[in-house]
Coordinates of C-alpha atoms and ligand atoms in Angstrom, one line a residue:
M1 CA 139.1 128.6 113.7
S2 CA 138.6 131.1 111.5
E3 CA 140.3 134.8 111.7
L4 CA 137.9 137.3 114.1
T5 CA 135.3 138.8 111.9
P6 CA 135.9 142.7 111.8
L7 CA 132.8 143.9 113.5
H8 CA 134.4 142.4 116.5
S9 CA 136.5 145.1 116.9
W10 CA 135.1 148.0 114.9
I11 CA 132.1 147.6 117.3
A12 CA 134.5 147.4 120.2
Q13 CA 135.8 151.3 119.5
K14 CA 132.2 152.0 118.8
I15 CA 131.2 151.4 121.9
G16 CA 134.2 152.2 124.0
C17 CA 135.5 149.5 125.4
P18 CA 138.8 147.2 124.2
P19 CA 138.6 144.8 121.5
G20 CA 140.4 141.8 124.3
A21 CA 137.2 143.1 126.7
L22 CA 134.0 143.2 124.6
T23 CA 131.4 141.4 125.8
R24 CA 127.7 140.7 125.5
A25 CA 127.4 142.6 129.1
A26 CA 129.1 145.7 127.6
I27 CA 127.2 145.5 124.4
E28 CA 123.8 145.5 126.1
A29 CA 124.8 148.3 128.2
Y30 CA 125.3 150.4 125.5
Q31 CA 122.6 149.2 123.6
L32 CA 120.7 150.4 127.1
D33 CA 122.0 153.5 127.2
K34 CA 121.2 154.2 123.4
L35 CA 117.9 153.0 123.5
N36 CA 117.2 154.9 125.8
E37 CA 118.6 157.8 123.4
T38 CA 116.8 157.2 121.0
L39 CA 113.2 157.5 122.8
D40 CA 114.0 160.3 124.0
L41 CA 114.8 162.3 120.4
C42 CA 111.1 160.5 119.3
R43 CA 109.6 161.6 122.1
A44 CA 110.5 165.2 121.8
K45 CA 111.1 165.0 117.4
S46 CA 108.0 162.7 116.6
P47 CA 105.0 163.4 116.1
F48 CA 103.8 159.9 115.2
Y49 CA 106.6 158.6 118.5
R50 CA 105.2 161.1 120.7
Q51 CA 101.5 159.6 120.2
K52 CA 102.9 155.7 120.1
L53 CA 105.0 155.8 123.5
A54 CA 102.6 158.1 125.2
G55 CA 101.8 156.2 128.9
L56 CA 105.6 154.1 128.8
P57 CA 107.8 154.7 131.3
A58 CA 110.0 157.6 130.2
T59 CA 113.6 155.9 130.6
L60 CA 114.3 152.0 130.0
T61 CA 115.7 150.6 133.5
S62 CA 116.4 146.7 131.1
L63 CA 117.1 145.6 128.1
A64 CA 114.2 143.2 128.8
D65 CA 111.9 146.0 129.3
L66 CA 112.0 146.5 125.4
Q67 CA 109.1 144.1 125.4
A68 CA 106.7 146.6 126.7
L69 CA 107.5 149.2 123.7
P70 CA 104.8 148.7 120.8
F71 CA 106.2 147.6 117.4
T72 CA 106.3 149.9 113.9
T73 CA 105.3 148.2 110.6
A74 CA 105.7 149.0 107.6
D75 CA 102.3 150.0 107.2
D76 CA 103.0 152.6 109.7
V77 CA 106.3 154.0 107.6
R78 CA 104.1 154.2 103.9
E79 CA 101.1 156.0 105.6
R80 CA 102.7 158.7 107.7
P81 CA 106.5 159.0 106.4
L82 CA 106.8 162.5 107.6
S83 CA 105.6 162.1 111.0
L84 CA 108.2 159.5 112.4
L85 CA 110.6 161.8 111.4
C86 CA 113.4 163.5 113.7
V87 CA 114.7 166.3 112.1
S88 CA 113.7 168.5 109.2
Q89 CA 112.9 168.2 106.3
S90 CA 116.2 170.6 105.0
D91 CA 118.4 168.4 107.3
I92 CA 117.3 165.3 104.8
A93 CA 120.3 164.3 102.4
R94 CA 119.3 161.2 100.9
V95 CA 115.0 159.4 100.5
V96 CA 115.1 156.1 99.5
T97 CA 110.7 155.4 98.0
L98 CA 110.8 151.7 97.5
D99 CA 108.4 149.7 95.3
T100 CA 105.2 149.0 97.1
S101 CA 104.3 145.6 98.5
G102 CA 101.2 146.7 100.4
T103 CA 97.5 147.3 99.8
S104 CA 97.0 150.9 99.8
G105 CA 99.5 151.5 96.7
T106 CA 101.6 153.7 98.5
P107 CA 105.3 153.7 97.8
K108 CA 107.3 153.4 101.3
R109 CA 110.0 156.2 101.9
L110 CA 112.7 156.2 104.1
Y111 CA 114.8 159.1 105.1
F112 CA 118.6 159.8 106.1
T113 CA 120.5 162.1 107.1
A114 CA 124.6 162.9 106.0
A115 CA 125.0 161.3 109.3
D116 CA 122.6 158.3 109.3
Q117 CA 124.5 157.6 105.4
E118 CA 127.8 158.0 107.6
L119 CA 126.6 155.3 110.0
T120 CA 126.0 152.7 107.1
R121 CA 129.9 154.1 104.8
D122 CA 131.5 152.5 108.2
F123 CA 129.6 149.4 108.4
F124 CA 130.5 149.2 104.7
H125 CA 134.8 149.5 105.6
A126 CA 134.1 147.4 108.4
G127 CA 132.2 144.8 106.9
M128 CA 133.8 144.6 103.0
S129 CA 137.6 144.4 105.1
T130 CA 136.4 140.7 106.2
F131 CA 137.7 139.6 102.5
T132 CA 139.2 142.8 101.4
E133 CA 142.6 144.4 101.6
P134 CA 144.1 147.6 100.1
G135 CA 144.9 147.2 96.7
D136 CA 142.1 145.4 95.5
R137 CA 140.0 146.1 92.7
V138 CA 136.0 145.2 93.2
L139 CA 133.2 145.6 90.8
I140 CA 130.0 147.1 92.1
L141 CA 127.5 145.2 90.2
L142 CA 124.5 147.8 92.0
P143 CA 123.2 150.5 91.7
C144 CA 125.6 153.4 91.7
E145 CA 124.3 156.6 90.1
R146 CA 122.9 158.5 92.6
P147 CA 124.6 160.0 95.4
G148 CA 124.0 157.7 98.6
S149 CA 123.2 155.2 96.5
V150 CA 124.1 151.4 98.2
G151 CA 126.8 151.2 94.9
D152 CA 128.4 155.0 95.7
L153 CA 128.2 154.7 99.8
L154 CA 130.0 151.5 98.8
D155 CA 132.1 152.3 96.9
Q156 CA 133.5 155.3 99.0
A157 CA 133.7 152.5 101.8
L158 CA 136.4 150.9 99.6
A159 CA 138.4 153.6 99.3
R160 CA 139.0 154.1 103.1
L161 CA 140.1 150.7 102.6
R162 CA 142.3 151.7 100.0
A163 CA 140.8 149.7 97.6
A164 CA 139.7 150.4 94.4
G165 CA 135.7 150.6 94.1
I166 CA 134.7 150.1 90.1
R167 CA 131.1 151.3 89.5
H168 CA 129.0 149.2 87.3
G169 CA 125.5 149.2 87.6
L170 CA 123.4 146.3 87.4
V171 CA 124.5 143.6 85.2
T172 CA 122.5 143.8 82.1
D173 CA 124.6 142.1 79.6
A174 CA 126.2 139.2 81.0
A175 CA 129.2 139.6 78.4
Q176 CA 130.4 143.2 78.3
T177 CA 130.6 142.8 82.4
L178 CA 132.9 139.7 82.0
S179 CA 135.0 142.4 79.8
V180 CA 135.3 144.9 81.9
M181 CA 135.7 142.4 84.9
D182 CA 138.5 141.3 82.1
K183 CA 139.5 144.5 81.7
E184 CA 139.5 145.9 85.4
K185 CA 141.9 143.4 86.7
V186 CA 138.6 142.8 89.0
T187 CA 139.6 140.9 92.2
G188 CA 136.0 141.1 94.2
V189 CA 132.5 141.7 93.2
V190 CA 130.0 142.6 94.5
G191 CA 126.4 141.7 93.2
V192 CA 122.3 140.4 93.6
P193 CA 122.6 136.4 93.6
V194 CA 120.4 135.9 90.1
Q195 CA 122.6 138.8 88.6
V196 CA 126.0 136.8 89.5
L197 CA 124.7 133.3 88.6
A198 CA 124.0 135.4 84.9
L199 CA 128.1 136.0 84.4
V200 CA 129.0 132.2 85.8
R201 CA 125.7 130.2 83.9
T202 CA 125.0 132.3 80.4
A203 CA 126.7 129.9 77.5
V204 CA 128.4 133.6 76.4
V205 CA 130.5 133.6 79.3
Q206 CA 131.3 130.1 78.8
Q207 CA 133.3 131.2 75.7
M208 CA 135.4 133.5 77.6
P209 CA 138.3 133.9 79.6
R210 CA 137.6 132.5 83.4
P211 CA 138.1 135.8 85.5
H212 CA 139.8 134.7 88.9
L213 CA 138.6 136.2 92.1
K214 CA 139.5 136.5 95.5
S215 CA 135.5 137.4 97.0
V216 CA 132.6 137.6 96.4
L217 CA 129.7 139.2 98.5
L218 CA 125.8 138.9 97.3
T219 CA 123.6 140.6 98.9
T220 CA 119.5 140.6 99.4
D221 CA 117.8 139.0 101.4
H222 CA 117.9 134.7 100.6
V223 CA 120.8 134.3 99.0
P224 CA 120.6 130.6 97.6
D225 CA 123.5 127.9 98.8
A226 CA 123.7 126.2 95.0
I227 CA 124.5 129.7 93.5
V228 CA 127.3 130.3 95.8
Q229 CA 128.3 126.6 94.6
A230 CA 128.4 127.8 91.3
V231 CA 130.2 130.7 91.6
E232 CA 132.6 129.6 94.0
E233 CA 132.9 126.8 91.6
A234 CA 133.1 128.3 88.3
W235 CA 135.7 131.7 89.5
G236 CA 137.3 129.6 92.7
C237 CA 136.7 132.5 95.0
T238 CA 134.7 132.4 98.3
V239 CA 131.3 133.9 98.3
Y240 CA 129.8 135.7 101.2
N241 CA 126.7 137.1 101.7
H242 CA 125.3 139.8 102.6
Y243 CA 121.6 140.6 104.8
G244 CA 120.2 143.9 104.7
M245 CA 117.5 146.0 104.3
T246 CA 116.7 149.4 103.2
E247 CA 115.4 150.2 106.4
M248 CA 118.4 149.2 108.8
G249 CA 120.2 151.9 106.4
L250 CA 120.8 149.6 103.1
G251 CA 123.5 147.4 105.4
G252 CA 122.6 145.2 108.3
G253 CA 125.0 142.1 108.6
V254 CA 127.4 140.6 107.2
E255 CA 129.5 136.8 107.8
C256 CA 132.6 136.6 108.8
A257 CA 135.4 133.8 107.3
A258 CA 133.6 131.2 109.3
R259 CA 130.2 131.7 107.4
Q260 CA 128.3 130.4 110.0
G261 CA 125.5 132.9 109.7
Y262 CA 125.4 137.1 109.8
H263 CA 127.0 139.3 112.5
L264 CA 125.0 142.3 113.0
R265 CA 125.7 146.2 113.1
E266 CA 125.2 145.2 117.2
A267 CA 126.7 148.8 118.4
D268 CA 123.3 150.6 115.8
M269 CA 120.6 148.3 115.5
L270 CA 119.2 146.1 118.5
F271 CA 118.1 142.8 116.9
E272 CA 115.3 140.6 118.3
I273 CA 113.6 137.7 117.0
V274 CA 109.4 137.2 118.0
N275 CA 106.5 135.1 117.4
P276 CA 105.2 137.0 114.4
E277 CA 101.7 135.6 115.7
T278 CA 101.4 136.6 119.6
G279 CA 104.5 139.3 119.2
K280 CA 106.2 137.6 122.8
A281 CA 110.0 137.7 122.1
L282 CA 111.7 134.6 121.7
P283 CA 115.0 132.5 123.3
D284 CA 117.9 132.3 120.7
G285 CA 117.4 129.4 118.2
E286 CA 114.0 129.5 117.3
Y287 CA 112.6 130.8 114.6
G288 CA 110.4 133.9 113.8
E289 CA 110.1 137.6 112.9
L290 CA 113.5 139.5 112.8
V291 CA 112.4 143.3 114.6
F292 CA 115.1 145.8 114.4
T293 CA 115.0 148.9 116.8
T294 CA 117.5 152.0 115.6
L295 CA 119.9 153.3 118.0
T296 CA 122.4 156.1 116.3
R297 CA 119.8 157.0 113.6
Q298 CA 119.4 160.7 113.9
G299 CA 116.9 161.0 111.1
M300 CA 113.8 158.6 111.2
P301 CA 114.8 155.8 114.0
L302 CA 112.8 152.6 114.2
I303 CA 111.5 151.1 116.8
R304 CA 110.1 147.5 117.1
Y305 CA 110.3 147.3 113.4
R306 CA 108.7 144.5 111.7
T307 CA 111.3 142.7 108.7
G308 CA 108.7 140.3 108.2
D309 CA 112.0 138.2 107.4
V310 CA 111.8 134.9 109.6
S311 CA 115.1 133.6 111.1
R312 CA 117.0 132.7 114.1
F313 CA 119.7 133.7 116.3
L314 CA 122.5 130.6 116.0
P315 CA 122.8 128.8 119.2
G316 CA 126.4 128.7 121.0
E317 CA 129.4 130.7 119.8
C318 CA 130.2 131.2 116.1
G319 CA 134.1 129.6 114.6
C320 CA 135.6 133.0 114.4
G321 CA 135.3 133.8 118.7
T322 CA 133.8 136.5 118.5
V323 CA 130.7 137.5 121.5
L324 CA 128.8 138.6 118.5
R325 CA 125.2 137.3 118.0
R326 CA 124.7 135.1 114.9
L327 CA 121.4 135.0 112.7
E328 CA 120.6 132.5 110.4
K329 CA 120.5 133.2 107.2
V330 CA 117.2 134.7 106.4
R331 CA 115.0 131.8 104.5
F332 CA 111.8 133.6 104.1
R333 CA 109.0 136.5 105.1
W334 CA 106.4 135.6 106.9
N335 CA 103.9 136.5 104.4
G336 CA 105.8 134.7 101.4
R337 CA 105.1 131.2 102.9
F338 CA 102.3 129.5 101.3
P339 CA 99.4 128.2 102.2
H340 CA 99.3 130.6 105.3
T341 CA 97.7 128.3 107.1
S342 CA 99.9 125.0 106.6
P343 CA 102.4 123.9 108.2
N344 CA 104.2 122.0 104.8
F345 CA 103.8 125.8 103.8
L346 CA 106.2 126.6 99.8
T347 CA 108.3 129.3 100.8
M348 CA 110.9 131.4 97.6
A349 CA 113.5 129.8 99.2
D350 CA 112.4 125.8 99.0
L351 CA 111.9 126.8 95.4
D352 CA 115.4 128.4 95.3
D353 CA 117.0 125.6 96.5
A354 CA 115.3 122.9 94.2
L355 CA 115.3 124.7 91.1
F356 CA 119.3 126.7 91.2
P357 CA 121.7 123.4 91.3
I358 CA 120.2 122.6 87.5
E359 CA 122.4 123.5 85.3
G360 CA 120.8 125.7 83.0
V361 CA 117.9 127.9 85.1
L362 CA 119.3 131.5 85.5
N363 CA 116.4 133.0 86.9
F364 CA 112.5 131.8 87.5
A365 CA 109.4 133.2 88.7
A366 CA 106.1 131.6 90.4
T367 CA 103.2 131.3 91.2
V368 CA 101.3 129.6 93.6
S369 CA 97.7 128.9 94.7
E370 CA 95.3 125.9 96.2
T371 CA 95.7 123.5 93.8
E372 CA 98.5 124.3 91.4
L373 CA 102.3 126.1 91.6
R374 CA 103.3 127.6 88.1
V375 CA 107.0 128.5 87.5
T376 CA 108.1 130.0 84.2
V377 CA 111.9 129.1 84.2
Q378 CA 114.3 131.9 82.3
A379 CA 117.5 129.7 80.4
E380 CA 119.0 130.1 77.6
K381 CA 117.7 126.8 76.0
N382 CA 115.2 123.7 76.7
E383 CA 117.1 120.7 76.0
G384 CA 115.9 118.5 79.1
L385 CA 115.4 121.4 81.4
E386 CA 112.1 121.2 81.4
T387 CA 111.6 117.3 82.9
A388 CA 114.4 118.3 85.2
V389 CA 112.5 121.0 86.9
L390 CA 109.3 119.3 87.1
Q391 CA 111.0 116.5 88.8
A392 CA 112.4 119.0 91.5
L393 CA 109.4 120.7 92.0
S394 CA 107.6 117.3 92.2
T395 CA 109.7 115.9 95.3
L396 CA 108.8 119.2 97.6
P397 CA 107.6 118.3 100.9
A398 CA 104.3 121.2 100.8
V399 CA 104.0 120.2 96.6
Q400 CA 104.1 116.6 97.9
A401 CA 101.4 117.2 101.1
A402 CA 99.0 119.8 98.8
G403 CA 99.0 117.4 96.3
L404 CA 99.7 120.9 93.7
A405 CA 99.4 120.7 89.9
V406 CA 102.9 121.7 89.0
S407 CA 103.0 123.6 85.4
V408 CA 106.3 124.6 84.3
H409 CA 107.7 127.4 81.0
I410 CA 110.8 127.7 80.0
Q411 CA 111.5 131.2 79.1
S412 CA 114.7 131.1 76.3
D413 CA 114.2 134.9 74.9
K414 CA 114.8 137.0 77.8
V415 CA 117.2 135.7 81.0
G416 CA 119.3 137.5 83.6
L417 CA 116.3 139.5 85.3
P418 CA 117.7 141.8 88.4
G419 CA 115.1 142.6 91.4
K420 CA 113.7 140.9 93.9
R421 CA 112.3 137.9 93.6
K422 CA 109.0 137.0 95.7
L423 CA 106.5 134.0 95.2
T424 CA 103.2 135.4 94.6
N425 CA 99.6 133.9 95.3
Y426 CA 96.6 134.0 92.9
Ligands
ZN1 ZN1 132.0 135.3 113.0

């Protein structure tokens, strides 16, 4: 049996229960209490929720009653952020502005109080302790500069573990980052998958001393298995995945040593899987859209927030023995599948799985239409790559079913781009 996730005793402590006595019933009773507290707070302080919750029962008597509550969408957050606030703006410690992905062109803004930020720090502390020990030296390849940024909170969480966080920021030069790893004698790295891939795959780093790490944490919406394997092979380390989004307060869940899905922040958020078309709750094991409700957030609580991410709760117990649930790795966003109408749809994860196993592929961008899939691959050189990429793409079931023409362009002058990648329709 794998080592028990540290999230088990962390959550037990948060809900006031001895770790040995933690049960689903204890977690759910706590969640119901906190849900009612959140609903009271929202009704009292948020004009948006006062209106949304009007006419609904004042107190829920069971978590199943959650089904009666309306969803909150990304557009709600985008269009009326201040009406979701439950504190005055002077009590807000950090505002995160996200790139717009909607049609309105208005960016999404999320508001956090100092207490909300402490919840994230506390989760990072517990989550990182899965694979970090006192004395470890962890290179942070995430934005760190601003107070309250993800890298800043992570660094503070590492200090609580008596581990050293080394603030680096996103990778812009793989060789320079490798030098820092060598000089700082790092034992662990936290970064974005394609950025960490650049550290093991670009030619310049092949000539440099290979770092020997204990662990790497990759954080994003979807972590391709091929990147996990490439990093583990190159550095002889174990790669863990973290799943989260800004709306969750940056952190959502992290794998345990069994690496069979994410354990979630169940004392801070209530997670559901719903049918993306009907909004009806789905049982464990079935795929649907992940929806969450914050249970402990003060600044901008979110009730039944639709993430757009598709996943499922894995049935059965985790190999680590906890009663915490496991969310399967998120593979795609409901709106990130093409064509929307076909059961044989294509997602960015399908392309990740086809392309990242190919040696030399550093990153790619893709667009798809009714008739054509266009992929631009970033690689340092083309030798044989175009043929390998074409072949991998042509055998994808969705490409074959739709009879898509595939075109490939190899771009070798600009590699290792950071950031969130998505499949776009044109
Ligand atoms: Zn586990």
